[in-house]
Amino acid sequence: MTDGTMIENRTFDEIKVGDTASISRTLTEEDIQLFALVSGDVNPAHMDADYAATDMFRRVIAHGLWGGGLISAVLGTELPGPGAIYLSQSLQFTRPVGLGDTITASVTVAEKRAHHDILFDCRCVNQDGEEVISGQAEVKAPAEKVRRPRAALPEVSLRDHDGYRKLIEMTANGVPEPTAVAHPCSAAAMLAAIEAAEANLIMPILVGPEAKIRKAAEDAGKDISPFRIVSAAHSHEAAAKAVDLVRGGEAKLLMKGSLHTDELMGAIVRSATGLRTERRISHAYVMDVQNHPTPLIITDAAINIAPTLEEKADIIRNAIDLAHVIGIAEPKVAILSAVETVNPAMQSTLDAAALCKMADRGQITGGVLDGPLAFDNAISEAAAKEKGIVSPVAGKAEILVVPNLEAGNMLAKQLTFLGGADAAGIVLGARVPIILASRADSLRTRLASCAVAVLMARAATKAAPGLPGAASA
């Protein structure tokens, strides 16, 4: 016998032939995903929602594990309850179970045997009263009475990285973009480039010392024979030649290999031969954050150390363009500080107020700006309401503009390493998008970075010459 907080068993002596108990549950997508995690079965056909909605695999899960698990739950929590020991079970699956079906599992005492053994008739029916499972289970019933608090189940959160999946799907209808890969001379850098090529996102042009490039490919276990190699003596020359490929129109994207970011950026920002435009170059992370409904853009966390007001305006313009490309029509832009009121002693609050006024005057367009906002007020409607903040951005922010690089870097890494978020990085405001892949990035994150860059490049091609940032250096 159970209530909301206590669970109580029925001993062998208390149980009579004909006694019955039941529970009801509805089969959900999460049930199937949890089965895949527990079993280790990651067959793509099993995990693809479009394919598997009518897939026999799901019926097997519902019958063999999920339905049987409901019967086990009745025996373990209701009749006999705590202390029962499963001895055997035989089940017949008579009808498929689909997503959304509500199944009632019931057990009935058929026979009491020696040694406290009990034979139960087991049955599962769906919401229409149709039998889906039938069979028998033999259980050793407890001899001693047990009444105890019901155990609290752990909270389980499932992440399907749906935001990144959608980004990659958005690139499906197009040819791979020619991409200059600067100094891909480590196995990790080579993997990043070739895996993106295998995903039909880019066509790498490998720029660097040829012997090192071939050794990196060998270490990575990848065949680079389909790809062009542009020889360069060292990483500095590789960066310069990769930039030249972009300036000459041979590459539509630029990708960082195993050289240092500063080396590549030095070639990019060089006044005479680089890739500058009228915009300030900035970095943005497209974050896939657990339980956040949309990708969350954080900027700038990698390039501009202490941006001025004018530079922040460009950082915001770049981020808004990015948001448009990934499908956010009018992004909500939160300009972050430690507080939500203007304080003359805190430059970030003054900058936020000025940036909002610039948006009011049409100097920054394409998004809705508000600030200063503390991080909690930017992403939590409850926190904003508690502070009495009335704003179309507060609690709903899609772009977070940080006051300086240190704040952005810490915020992005906290979300990544404490919050389990993924961070796809891209450099904006140059003549072409620039992919900054990290050795620590997962394959999913590397592909998402490339997908974002591909979307930006295609948008620039479609809009040229009118797209901001597409002008020649």
Tab-separated table of N, CA, C and O in Angstrom, residues 335 337-357 370-374 389:
chain	number	residue	atom	x	y	z
A	335	ILE	N	22.843	43.965	-23.136
A	335	ILE	CA	24.179	44.525	-22.922
A	335	ILE	C	24.481	44.361	-21.434
A	335	ILE	O	23.844	44.981	-20.579
A	337	SER	N	26.195	43.989	-17.670
A	337	SER	CA	27.035	44.613	-16.666
A	337	SER	C	26.780	43.848	-15.371
A	337	SER	O	26.118	42.809	-15.371
A	338	ALA	N	27.294	44.363	-14.260
A	338	ALA	CA	27.041	43.715	-12.981
A	338	ALA	C	25.727	44.167	-12.370
A	338	ALA	O	25.225	43.537	-11.435
A	339	VAL	N	25.164	45.245	-12.901
A	339	VAL	CA	23.927	45.814	-12.357
A	339	VAL	C	23.009	46.177	-13.518
A	339	VAL	O	23.399	46.155	-14.684
A	340	GLU	N	21.780	46.530	-13.164
A	340	GLU	CA	20.800	46.851	-14.191
A	340	GLU	C	20.426	48.343	-14.209
A	340	GLU	O	19.488	48.751	-14.893
A	341	THR	N	21.172	49.139	-13.476
A	341	THR	CA	20.946	50.584	-13.491
A	341	THR	C	22.232	51.294	-13.906
A	341	THR	O	23.339	50.774	-13.734
A	342	VAL	N	22.081	52.499	-14.464
A	342	VAL	CA	23.244	53.266	-14.913
A	342	VAL	C	23.976	53.833	-13.700
A	342	VAL	O	23.377	54.494	-12.847
A	343	ASN	N	25.269	53.535	-13.643
A	343	ASN	CA	26.110	53.991	-12.532
A	343	ASN	C	27.334	54.693	-13.132
A	343	ASN	O	28.139	54.054	-13.813
A	344	PRO	N	27.485	55.983	-12.907
A	344	PRO	CA	28.612	56.712	-13.507
A	344	PRO	C	29.978	56.141	-13.155
A	344	PRO	O	30.949	56.365	-13.886
A	345	ALA	N	30.064	55.378	-12.064
A	345	ALA	CA	31.338	54.779	-11.678
A	345	ALA	C	31.637	53.495	-12.445
A	345	ALA	O	32.749	52.972	-12.350
A	346	MET	N	30.667	52.996	-13.208
A	346	MET	CA	30.845	51.747	-13.952
A	346	MET	C	30.693	52.035	-15.435
A	346	MET	O	29.584	52.279	-15.924
A	347	GLN	N	31.825	52.031	-16.154
A	347	GLN	CA	31.807	52.400	-17.564
A	347	GLN	C	30.885	51.503	-18.381
A	347	GLN	O	30.255	51.958	-19.340
A	348	SER	N	30.785	50.227	-18.014
A	348	SER	CA	29.948	49.309	-18.794
A	348	SER	C	28.483	49.723	-18.773
A	348	SER	O	27.761	49.529	-19.759
A	349	THR	N	28.028	50.333	-17.677
A	349	THR	CA	26.626	50.781	-17.632
A	349	THR	C	26.428	52.018	-18.494
A	349	THR	O	25.377	52.173	-19.132
A	350	LEU	N	27.425	52.896	-18.531
A	350	LEU	CA	27.323	54.077	-19.394
A	350	LEU	C	27.330	53.661	-20.862
A	350	LEU	O	26.556	54.198	-21.670
A	351	ASP	N	28.210	52.716	-21.193
A	351	ASP	CA	28.246	52.224	-22.573
A	351	ASP	C	26.909	51.595	-22.957
A	351	ASP	O	26.408	51.805	-24.070
A	352	ALA	N	26.335	50.822	-22.056
A	352	ALA	CA	25.056	50.163	-22.343
A	352	ALA	C	23.972	51.191	-22.631
A	352	ALA	O	23.200	51.052	-23.593
A	353	ALA	N	23.908	52.212	-21.808
A	353	ALA	CA	22.894	53.251	-22.018
A	353	ALA	C	23.105	53.940	-23.362
A	353	ALA	O	22.143	54.203	-24.109
A	354	ALA	N	24.351	54.247	-23.691
A	354	ALA	CA	24.644	54.917	-24.955
A	354	ALA	C	24.309	54.024	-26.149
A	354	ALA	O	23.763	54.492	-27.166
A	355	LEU	N	24.628	52.746	-26.056
A	355	LEU	CA	24.335	51.815	-27.148
A	355	LEU	C	22.828	51.702	-27.374
A	355	LEU	O	22.362	51.637	-28.528
A	356	CYS	N	22.078	51.670	-26.302
A	356	CYS	CA	20.610	51.621	-26.448
A	356	CYS	C	20.084	52.885	-27.121
A	356	CYS	O	19.168	52.824	-27.961
A	357	LYS	N	20.648	54.016	-26.782
A	357	LYS	CA	20.224	55.264	-27.418
A	357	LYS	C	20.648	55.271	-28.892
A	357	LYS	O	19.908	55.771	-29.758
A	370	ASP	N	18.693	46.266	-25.008
A	370	ASP	CA	18.421	46.797	-23.678
A	370	ASP	C	19.653	46.577	-22.815
A	370	ASP	O	20.393	45.613	-22.994
A	371	GLY	N	19.862	47.503	-21.900
A	371	GLY	CA	20.965	47.411	-20.978
A	371	GLY	C	21.149	48.734	-20.252
A	371	GLY	O	20.573	49.746	-20.659
A	372	PRO	N	21.881	48.717	-19.171
A	372	PRO	CA	22.606	47.556	-18.658
A	372	PRO	C	21.667	46.528	-18.031
A	372	PRO	O	20.650	46.876	-17.446
A	373	LEU	N	22.054	45.254	-18.179
A	373	LEU	CA	21.342	44.153	-17.541
A	373	LEU	C	22.364	43.214	-16.919
A	373	LEU	O	23.370	42.884	-17.548
A	374	ALA	N	22.115	42.819	-15.680
A	374	ALA	CA	22.921	41.764	-15.084
A	374	ALA	C	22.570	40.444	-15.765
A	374	ALA	O	21.485	40.300	-16.345
A	389	ILE	N	11.940	44.894	-13.577
A	389	ILE	CA	12.428	45.340	-14.884
A	389	ILE	C	11.395	45.007	-15.950
A	389	ILE	O	11.045	43.845	-16.157
